[in-house]
């Protein structure tokens, strides 16, 4: 049996803002996450455990929402 996951890591180059890890697996509800109310990563799934365009767009939109105010994260105003 093959286990396949994809992990996506994001942070600002200065390291001042680290985002939660995105894990993509095959199972919609993996056994290790059952009964967990909170988990330190974001989990998504598809049949192959790969990054798809839809998953990437959803993740990117969530990432953009976190950077709505450029001065908030230590970036100079544009």
Coordinates of C-alpha atoms in Angstrom, one line a residue:
X1 CA 0.0 0.0 0.0
X2 CA 1.3 3.4 -1.0
X3 CA 0.9 6.4 1.3
X4 CA 1.1 9.7 -0.5
X5 CA 0.9 13.1 1.1
X6 CA 1.9 16.6 -0.1
X7 CA 3.1 19.2 2.4
X8 CA 3.1 22.9 1.6
X9 CA 5.1 25.4 3.8
X10 CA 4.8 29.2 3.7
X11 CA 6.5 32.0 5.5
X12 CA 7.8 35.5 4.9
X13 CA 11.5 35.6 4.0
X14 CA 12.3 37.5 7.2
X15 CA 10.7 34.7 9.2
X16 CA 8.4 37.0 11.2
X17 CA 5.2 35.4 10.0
X18 CA 5.0 31.6 9.6
X19 CA 1.8 30.1 8.2
X20 CA 0.3 26.7 9.1
X21 CA 1.5 23.7 7.2
X22 CA -0.9 22.5 4.5
X23 CA -1.1 18.7 4.3
X24 CA -2.8 17.1 1.3
X25 CA -3.6 13.4 1.7
X26 CA -5.8 10.8 0.0
X27 CA -8.4 10.2 2.8
X28 CA -11.1 12.8 3.5
X29 CA -11.1 11.9 7.2
X30 CA -7.9 10.2 8.1
X31 CA -7.9 8.0 11.2
X32 CA -5.2 10.1 12.9
X33 CA -7.5 13.2 12.7
X34 CA -10.7 11.6 13.9
X35 CA -12.0 13.1 17.1
X36 CA -9.5 15.9 17.0
X37 CA -11.0 19.4 17.7
X38 CA -7.9 21.3 16.7
X39 CA -4.8 20.3 14.7
X40 CA -1.7 22.4 14.1
X41 CA -1.9 22.0 10.3
X42 CA -4.5 22.6 7.6
X43 CA -5.6 19.3 6.0
X44 CA -7.2 18.8 2.6
X45 CA -7.6 15.7 0.4
X46 CA -8.0 14.4 -3.1
X47 CA -7.9 10.9 -4.6
X48 CA -4.1 11.1 -5.3
X49 CA -2.8 13.2 -2.4
X50 CA -1.6 15.8 -4.9
X51 CA -1.9 19.6 -5.1
X52 CA -4.6 20.5 -7.5
X53 CA -5.5 23.9 -9.0
X54 CA -8.6 24.1 -6.8
X55 CA -6.7 23.4 -3.6
X56 CA -3.9 25.8 -4.6
X57 CA -6.4 28.6 -5.3
X58 CA -8.2 28.1 -2.0
X59 CA -4.9 28.0 -0.1
X60 CA -3.6 31.1 -1.9
X61 CA -6.9 33.0 -1.2
X62 CA -6.5 32.2 2.5
X63 CA -2.9 33.3 2.4
X64 CA -3.8 36.6 0.7
X65 CA -6.4 37.4 3.3
X66 CA -3.8 37.1 6.0
X67 CA -1.7 39.8 4.3
X68 CA -4.5 42.3 3.7
X69 CA -2.8 45.1 5.7
X70 CA 0.8 45.4 4.4
X71 CA 2.0 47.5 7.4
X72 CA 0.6 44.9 9.9
X73 CA 3.3 42.3 9.0
X74 CA 6.3 44.6 8.9
X75 CA 6.2 45.3 5.2
X76 CA 6.9 48.8 4.0
X77 CA 3.9 50.6 2.4
X78 CA 3.8 50.3 -1.4

